[in-house]
Structures are given as structure tokens and as C-alpha cells.
Amino acid sequence: MTLGDVAAHVRLRDGGGLVSDGDWGKPKGLDSFAALRKQWFKRILEWGLVQRLQAHVHCKCKEPMLSASETATLRNDLQDFLLTQGLSADNNITAGQPLALGLMEACQQVCGDVDTKLTQQLAEGVPTGVVNTIPASSVWQQVDVAERPELSLLVWDEPWQSGSDDPKTLLGLVQADVDDGFAEWLSGGLAEARERFGELCAAGKLGLVHREGAAPRLIGDSSVSIANALCRIEERVELPGLRDVAAFLSRYPEQSWSAFSLDISKAHKRVKVHPSERGLSLFSLRDPCGKQRWVVYHTCTFGCSWAAYWWSRVGAVFVRLGHQLLFHMHFLCMYVDDSLALLPRKLAGPMACLLVCLACCLGFPLSWHKLSLGDAIEWIGWQICLAGEPHALLPANKLSNLLCALDQLCGSARSVPRKVLQTLVGRLVWYTNGAFWLKPWMATWFHMLRKPRLRFAQLDNEQLEEVCAVLDAHCIVKSRGQCSDVQVGWRLLTVNGRAVCRPQDALSFPVKRNKAWVKFGEPEAANISITKEERATARFFRQLLLLQEEVPH
């Protein structure tokens, strides 16, 4: 399947906002940064950055590619360039976040950037949207927001089980955040937090995410504290995907490309929260000896609704400035904190170095060991291959995980564990975002997840009356009875073959010999039965994956 029919006028999502287009096959507007680009190309040649970048990619070195003095030189170059544009900017770093906000704001002014208030908000600390709704910035699509529910903020004093099971690792990751200046221990515990933040205190739950081949990752769940439910933002963030990459490549089939990817380190935590609202990011944990400790985060954390929004604004600035700096033929996008550039093969090295220089100059902290440059790289879980006919493949570990789950549905088993199916569907949702022509078949999986397991019972009049007494308006059992083994959460479907729409219907049907056959649906059954259609769909997906079908670009 080819994507050559994608309309050339359609904007390609790039994570830079509605005003930005990932397709820079042709230059757009004025070349505002021409002089700076020329100066930095000289630095790249003088310092041998292309060779250093290639070596860095090869050895996956965690040390910075540029020295502090080289970064300072780049900032001086940028300041000199800005002076020629009639702009004066300092290169100071505001406490609590790493960005050179003065330089970034001046660069935005050079190209007339849309997000004019961002740097001031970053310097002061961003609001959470819990106290006051975050207004639209013109970067993303404006949306109507619902009224805040009348809910109270909650304080939890224990982490999730994943954190409780491994207190040493949890404590170590939180301590690393404290050492990095993202968070602060509260020696006075919750009492100190209430004294500092008053009623605006919410404590979520910390947890650990374990992935094969990766170090444990810390998450801070702010949903359980109700903070996320109270957050209101008047914009909806838009992210790029594999389809945008494919559309770009299909527009320029004669061009040879190389791919370059860089990753922003701990992106969400690089944005500090306004001091008055930091009490919404409280967490409690216990050290290996069982002593309880409290921590407050000064920055956004992975797991709060406002974190993704504010980082999207910051990342969008990098994308828009990156376009302006590169200017000549390219594709550039950023998915959360993971950027991808498609660059003409002959110029890929110098142009990739330009993006590295921009990131270092503006203070975007890079995960140096994740830099990738070449004809085949991994981006947002896909292996993108540009040699020959461009295509994308599933990495071996993701392919194996999908096949193992599908195998459980393809065999002779009559049911599958719900957790296995939930995991499988989640992975297939991600997979079909790339292989989007398979989306119609996802309906089978969603129906399978939602269908109840049928339960049958023969009840006498007394038992049926008891069941009807504990039904809610949707005919769902809300509490256990004494006369039968009907379970909480089951839904009453039929009595003697007649559909039940209201609780009172169940007692209106005739019952013979004081006995009624009753059918219930168990929506959250631990195991889900497999129909012939569902098994056929599983085999269809499995066969496609075994062929390791390329997602064409």
C-alpha cells in the first residue's frame, strides 16, 4: 500500500501547533535565521561536530557532545545575531528550570512566533488549571471546558503497590529528583505542607513502571487525588504520528533521506509550577525501614494533566524554531519529548548538528545516549527504515509481545484472561495508529472487551424479589443478598427469556412452579469467552504480524 495520494496541501502534524507544518519540502516565508545558520555551520566544521555526532551515536555515550565552553560560544553567537536584529537578550538560566528563556523569547520575536506569553509563564511558574482555567494560547485547538465538579482534593499517605513492593528503588528515584532540584523533602510532613499551601493540598500516589530492557520509571498519579479531575485547559494538544512521516515521504519519492532523532531528558520535570500551586503535587512514601516521608514537587510530574500540556507548549517552540533554523528541505516533528527529523542524506550530518546546537543553546537537556542518526532508527516504538523503499517495522520485542497475546486467542481455549485482552487491545491500538488501514478490525476487540460474561441462575420468588431489591436503575446488582449467590456488579438481562429494562420488570413476568430462569451479564469477568469471529480476527492479525508486514511510507 502506498500513500502517494495524500493531498500536498494538507498540513502534516509536527507537534509545533496549528500554525506549524512538518512538511518543509519547500522553504516557507523569510529566512530569518540565515546569518546564524551560516555562523553555526562554521562552528560545526571547525569543531568537527559531524564526526563527533556520528561517534556519539555509535557508542551511545551518556556524556554531553558539546562542552560547556562550546555551548557558551554558541550562546554568544546567538546574542551577536540577535543584536543585528535589534534585540538584546541575556543568557541567564532562571532557577528551577534549565531553559535560557531570554534567548528563547528573543528567537521567538525574530520569527514572529505565536506563543508570546510562554517564557514569562515559565519564569514565574506555570498554573495547573485546578484553581483557574488555563486560557487558550493560540498554539492548539481551542475547546470548550466543562464545569468543574464539586469534588474535594484528597490526600493519600501510601504509594501504589508497585512502589510499596520496592521501597528502595522508589526512594532512590525520588531522591534523584530532589538532588536535581525537581522536588523537596518536607521534614515536617503533611502538617508542613498544610501550613505552606493551606487548603490547596493534594497528595497522589507514586508508582513504578517496569519495562523489559529499561530502568524502572517513576510516575506520580494525580488522578486519585482528584487534582486531574479539577484541571481545566481551553486547548487540546495535537501530536504527530507515523502517518505524518509517511505522508511526507510519499510527497518526495525521488529524494534520499536520513533520519535524526533526539530525546529531551525528563521533559515534563523541566517546567516549574507556580509556587502557590505546588501543594497539588504532594506524595508520600516509606523508606526501606518503614519510616514515612513526604515530598513536594516544584515542577510538573509525569502523571498530572497539566504536565503534558505545558511541555507540549515548550516542545512546540523547539519545533517551530527548528524549522526556521534548518529552513531548507526537511521534515521535523516532536512526539512529546522524542523528536524526529528527516534530512536530505548528503546534508544530514550538518543539519542534525544544527538541531543539537539549538537545543544546547536554548538549554533543552538532551538524553545524549539516545541520539540516533542514519537510514534506520527507532522512533515512538517503530523501526523506521529509509534505505530502499521507505517502510516501518515492529521491533522484535514488540512483535513477540503481540504474538504471545494473540496465541492465547488463536488456540482451542474457550476464554482468555481479561488482563491479557486489555493489554493486547492497548498494544493493537498503538499498532493501528501506524497501520491505520487495520482500524476497522479493532471494532471486534472493543466489542469483546465490553461484552459481559453470561451467568445463568434458577431463582425462586423469594430470591428474585431479593435480587430486584438491590438493583439500581440500570438493573445492576449493587449489594449481595442472603438467599442467592448473585454477585455485585452483575446486570440482570432476562427473566424466563424476557428482556428486563427496569428493575420492576423482573417481577411482572409470570413464573411457573415458583421457579424462574434468570440471565445475568458479568461485565468485569476475570475471563472472557472467545467467539468464532473473534478467534478469526485474532488469527488474521497474527498472520499479518508473522509476515512482519511493512508499514509503507
mmCIF file of N, CA and C in Angstrom, residues 257-308:
data_model
loop_
_atom_site.group_PDB
_atom_site.id
_atom_site.type_symbol
_atom_site.label_atom_id
_atom_site.label_comp_id
_atom_site.label_asym_id
_atom_site.label_seq_id
_atom_site.Cartn_x
_atom_site.Cartn_y
_atom_site.Cartn_z
ATOM 1 N N TRP A 257 16.729 10.218 1.952
ATOM 2 C CA TRP A 257 16.651 10.815 3.281
ATOM 3 C C TRP A 257 17.470 10.038 4.302
ATOM 4 N N SER A 258 17.902 10.763 5.337
ATOM 5 C CA SER A 258 18.421 10.152 6.557
ATOM 6 C C SER A 258 17.567 10.660 7.712
ATOM 7 N N ALA A 259 17.471 9.858 8.744
ATOM 8 C CA ALA A 259 16.646 10.219 9.899
ATOM 9 C C ALA A 259 17.538 10.595 11.076
ATOM 10 N N PHE A 260 17.074 11.575 11.845
ATOM 11 C CA PHE A 260 17.791 12.003 13.047
ATOM 12 C C PHE A 260 16.774 12.146 14.167
ATOM 13 N N SER A 261 17.092 11.578 15.317
ATOM 14 C CA SER A 261 16.191 11.653 16.464
ATOM 15 C C SER A 261 16.954 12.090 17.697
ATOM 16 N N LEU A 262 16.355 13.004 18.443
ATOM 17 C CA LEU A 262 16.903 13.377 19.754
ATOM 18 C C LEU A 262 15.779 13.380 20.773
ATOM 19 N N ASP A 263 16.135 13.089 21.997
ATOM 20 C CA ASP A 263 15.167 12.926 23.079
ATOM 21 C C ASP A 263 15.479 13.936 24.178
ATOM 22 N N ILE A 264 14.444 14.647 24.650
ATOM 23 C CA ILE A 264 14.622 15.610 25.745
ATOM 24 C C ILE A 264 14.570 14.851 27.067
ATOM 25 N N SER A 265 15.568 15.016 27.886
ATOM 26 C CA SER A 265 15.666 14.294 29.150
ATOM 27 C C SER A 265 14.690 14.837 30.194
ATOM 28 N N LYS A 266 13.890 13.942 30.782
ATOM 29 C CA LYS A 266 12.958 14.292 31.865
ATOM 30 C C LYS A 266 12.155 15.543 31.515
ATOM 31 N N ALA A 267 11.562 15.512 30.334
ATOM 32 C CA ALA A 267 10.953 16.709 29.754
ATOM 33 C C ALA A 267 9.926 17.371 30.679
ATOM 34 N N HIS A 268 8.970 16.596 31.192
ATOM 35 C CA HIS A 268 7.896 17.204 31.982
ATOM 36 C C HIS A 268 8.424 17.922 33.214
ATOM 37 N N LYS A 269 9.482 17.385 33.801
ATOM 38 C CA LYS A 269 10.018 17.977 35.032
ATOM 39 C C LYS A 269 10.852 19.215 34.776
ATOM 40 N N ARG A 270 11.004 19.625 33.527
ATOM 41 C CA ARG A 270 11.765 20.828 33.209
ATOM 42 C C ARG A 270 10.907 22.088 33.306
ATOM 43 N N VAL A 271 9.627 21.923 33.611
ATOM 44 C CA VAL A 271 8.703 23.058 33.720
ATOM 45 C C VAL A 271 8.309 23.221 35.183
ATOM 46 N N LYS A 272 8.645 24.366 35.763
ATOM 47 C CA LYS A 272 8.327 24.556 37.179
ATOM 48 C C LYS A 272 6.907 25.094 37.341
ATOM 49 N N VAL A 273 6.275 24.678 38.424
ATOM 50 C CA VAL A 273 4.907 25.075 38.744
ATOM 51 C C VAL A 273 4.944 26.343 39.592
ATOM 52 N N HIS A 274 3.916 27.162 39.452
ATOM 53 C CA HIS A 274 3.841 28.378 40.256
ATOM 54 C C HIS A 274 3.882 28.010 41.744
ATOM 55 N N PRO A 275 4.655 28.738 42.551
ATOM 56 C CA PRO A 275 4.799 28.372 43.974
ATOM 57 C C PRO A 275 3.484 28.213 44.722
ATOM 58 N N SER A 276 2.471 28.971 44.343
ATOM 59 C CA SER A 276 1.203 28.917 45.077
ATOM 60 C C SER A 276 0.425 27.630 44.824
ATOM 61 N N GLU A 277 0.785 26.869 43.779
ATOM 62 C CA GLU A 277 0.021 25.673 43.428
ATOM 63 C C GLU A 277 0.836 24.391 43.558
ATOM 64 N N ARG A 278 1.991 24.456 44.180
ATOM 65 C CA ARG A 278 2.823 23.255 44.295
ATOM 66 C C ARG A 278 2.275 22.249 45.294
ATOM 67 N N GLY A 279 1.379 22.691 46.158
ATOM 68 C CA GLY A 279 0.767 21.765 47.109
ATOM 69 C C GLY A 279 -0.103 20.711 46.446
ATOM 70 N N LEU A 280 -0.377 20.883 45.151
ATOM 71 C CA LEU A 280 -1.153 19.886 44.412
ATOM 72 C C LEU A 280 -0.302 18.697 43.984
ATOM 73 N N SER A 281 1.005 18.793 44.230
ATOM 74 C CA SER A 281 1.922 17.717 43.832
ATOM 75 C C SER A 281 2.654 17.165 45.039
ATOM 76 N N LEU A 282 1.879 16.755 46.047
ATOM 77 C CA LEU A 282 2.429 16.107 47.244
ATOM 78 C C LEU A 282 2.380 14.593 47.061
ATOM 79 N N PHE A 283 3.364 13.928 47.662
ATOM 80 C CA PHE A 283 3.384 12.465 47.623
ATOM 81 C C PHE A 283 3.989 11.941 48.916
ATOM 82 N N SER A 284 3.561 10.748 49.288
ATOM 83 C CA SER A 284 4.083 10.096 50.487
ATOM 84 C C SER A 284 4.681 8.746 50.108
ATOM 85 N N LEU A 285 5.739 8.371 50.803
ATOM 86 C CA LEU A 285 6.368 7.068 50.593
ATOM 87 C C LEU A 285 7.049 6.633 51.878
ATOM 88 N N ARG A 286 7.471 5.394 51.909
ATOM 89 C CA ARG A 286 8.176 4.873 53.086
ATOM 90 C C ARG A 286 9.551 4.380 52.659
ATOM 91 N N ASP A 287 10.530 4.641 53.514
ATOM 92 C CA ASP A 287 11.867 4.148 53.216
ATOM 93 C C ASP A 287 11.931 2.651 53.555
ATOM 94 N N PRO A 288 13.013 1.976 53.200
ATOM 95 C CA PRO A 288 13.086 0.524 53.460
ATOM 96 C C PRO A 288 12.896 0.130 54.916
ATOM 97 N N CYS A 289 13.094 1.079 55.842
ATOM 98 C CA CYS A 289 12.896 0.789 57.263
ATOM 99 C C CYS A 289 11.456 1.022 57.711
ATOM 100 N N GLY A 290 10.616 1.500 56.796
ATOM 101 C CA GLY A 290 9.217 1.715 57.130
ATOM 102 C C GLY A 290 8.881 3.128 57.574
ATOM 103 N N LYS A 291 9.850 4.032 57.604
ATOM 104 C CA LYS A 291 9.589 5.408 58.024
ATOM 105 C C LYS A 291 8.907 6.179 56.908
ATOM 106 N N GLN A 292 7.813 6.853 57.262
ATOM 107 C CA GLN A 292 7.064 7.622 56.262
ATOM 108 C C GLN A 292 7.755 8.951 55.970
ATOM 109 N N ARG A 293 7.783 9.316 54.689
ATOM 110 C CA ARG A 293 8.374 10.583 54.266
ATOM 111 C C ARG A 293 7.435 11.253 53.273
ATOM 112 N N TRP A 294 7.439 12.586 53.293
ATOM 113 C CA TRP A 294 6.606 13.371 52.395
ATOM 114 C C TRP A 294 7.489 14.223 51.495
ATOM 115 N N VAL A 295 7.054 14.377 50.254
ATOM 116 C CA VAL A 295 7.820 15.152 49.281
ATOM 117 C C VAL A 295 6.859 16.044 48.503
ATOM 118 N N VAL A 296 7.316 17.233 48.141
ATOM 119 C CA VAL A 296 6.538 18.129 47.298
ATOM 120 C C VAL A 296 7.352 18.420 46.038
ATOM 121 N N TYR A 297 6.701 18.350 44.891
ATOM 122 C CA TYR A 297 7.381 18.625 43.626
ATOM 123 C C TYR A 297 7.216 20.091 43.253
ATOM 124 N N HIS A 298 8.332 20.716 42.872
ATOM 125 C CA HIS A 298 8.314 22.106 42.409
ATOM 126 C C HIS A 298 7.998 22.183 40.918
ATOM 127 N N THR A 299 8.124 21.064 40.237
ATOM 128 C CA THR A 299 7.952 21.025 38.791
ATOM 129 C C THR A 299 6.767 20.120 38.426
ATOM 130 N N CYS A 300 6.418 20.144 37.166
ATOM 131 C CA CYS A 300 5.402 19.212 36.676
ATOM 132 C C CYS A 300 5.930 17.784 36.808
ATOM 133 N N THR A 301 5.022 16.865 37.008
ATOM 134 C CA THR A 301 5.403 15.461 37.129
ATOM 135 C C THR A 301 4.644 14.638 36.097
ATOM 136 N N PHE A 302 5.242 13.534 35.702
ATOM 137 C CA PHE A 302 4.605 12.635 34.753
ATOM 138 C C PHE A 302 3.437 11.948 35.451
ATOM 139 N N GLY A 303 2.226 12.323 35.078
ATOM 140 C CA GLY A 303 1.044 11.773 35.730
ATOM 141 C C GLY A 303 0.022 12.817 36.095
ATOM 142 N N CYS A 304 0.387 14.107 35.966
ATOM 143 C CA CYS A 304 -0.587 15.170 36.205
ATOM 144 C C CYS A 304 -1.003 15.777 34.859
ATOM 145 N N SER A 305 -2.273 16.154 34.757
ATOM 146 C CA SER A 305 -2.831 16.584 33.473
ATOM 147 C C SER A 305 -2.135 17.811 32.915
ATOM 148 N N TRP A 306 -1.750 18.732 33.763
ATOM 149 C CA TRP A 306 -1.148 19.981 33.282
ATOM 150 C C TRP A 306 0.279 19.791 32.778
ATOM 151 N N ALA A 307 0.943 18.706 33.186
ATOM 152 C CA ALA A 307 2.332 18.480 32.767
ATOM 153 C C ALA A 307 2.430 18.301 31.258
ATOM 154 N N ALA A 308 1.591 17.427 30.708
ATOM 155 C CA ALA A 308 1.633 17.175 29.273
ATOM 156 C C ALA A 308 1.321 18.430 28.485
#
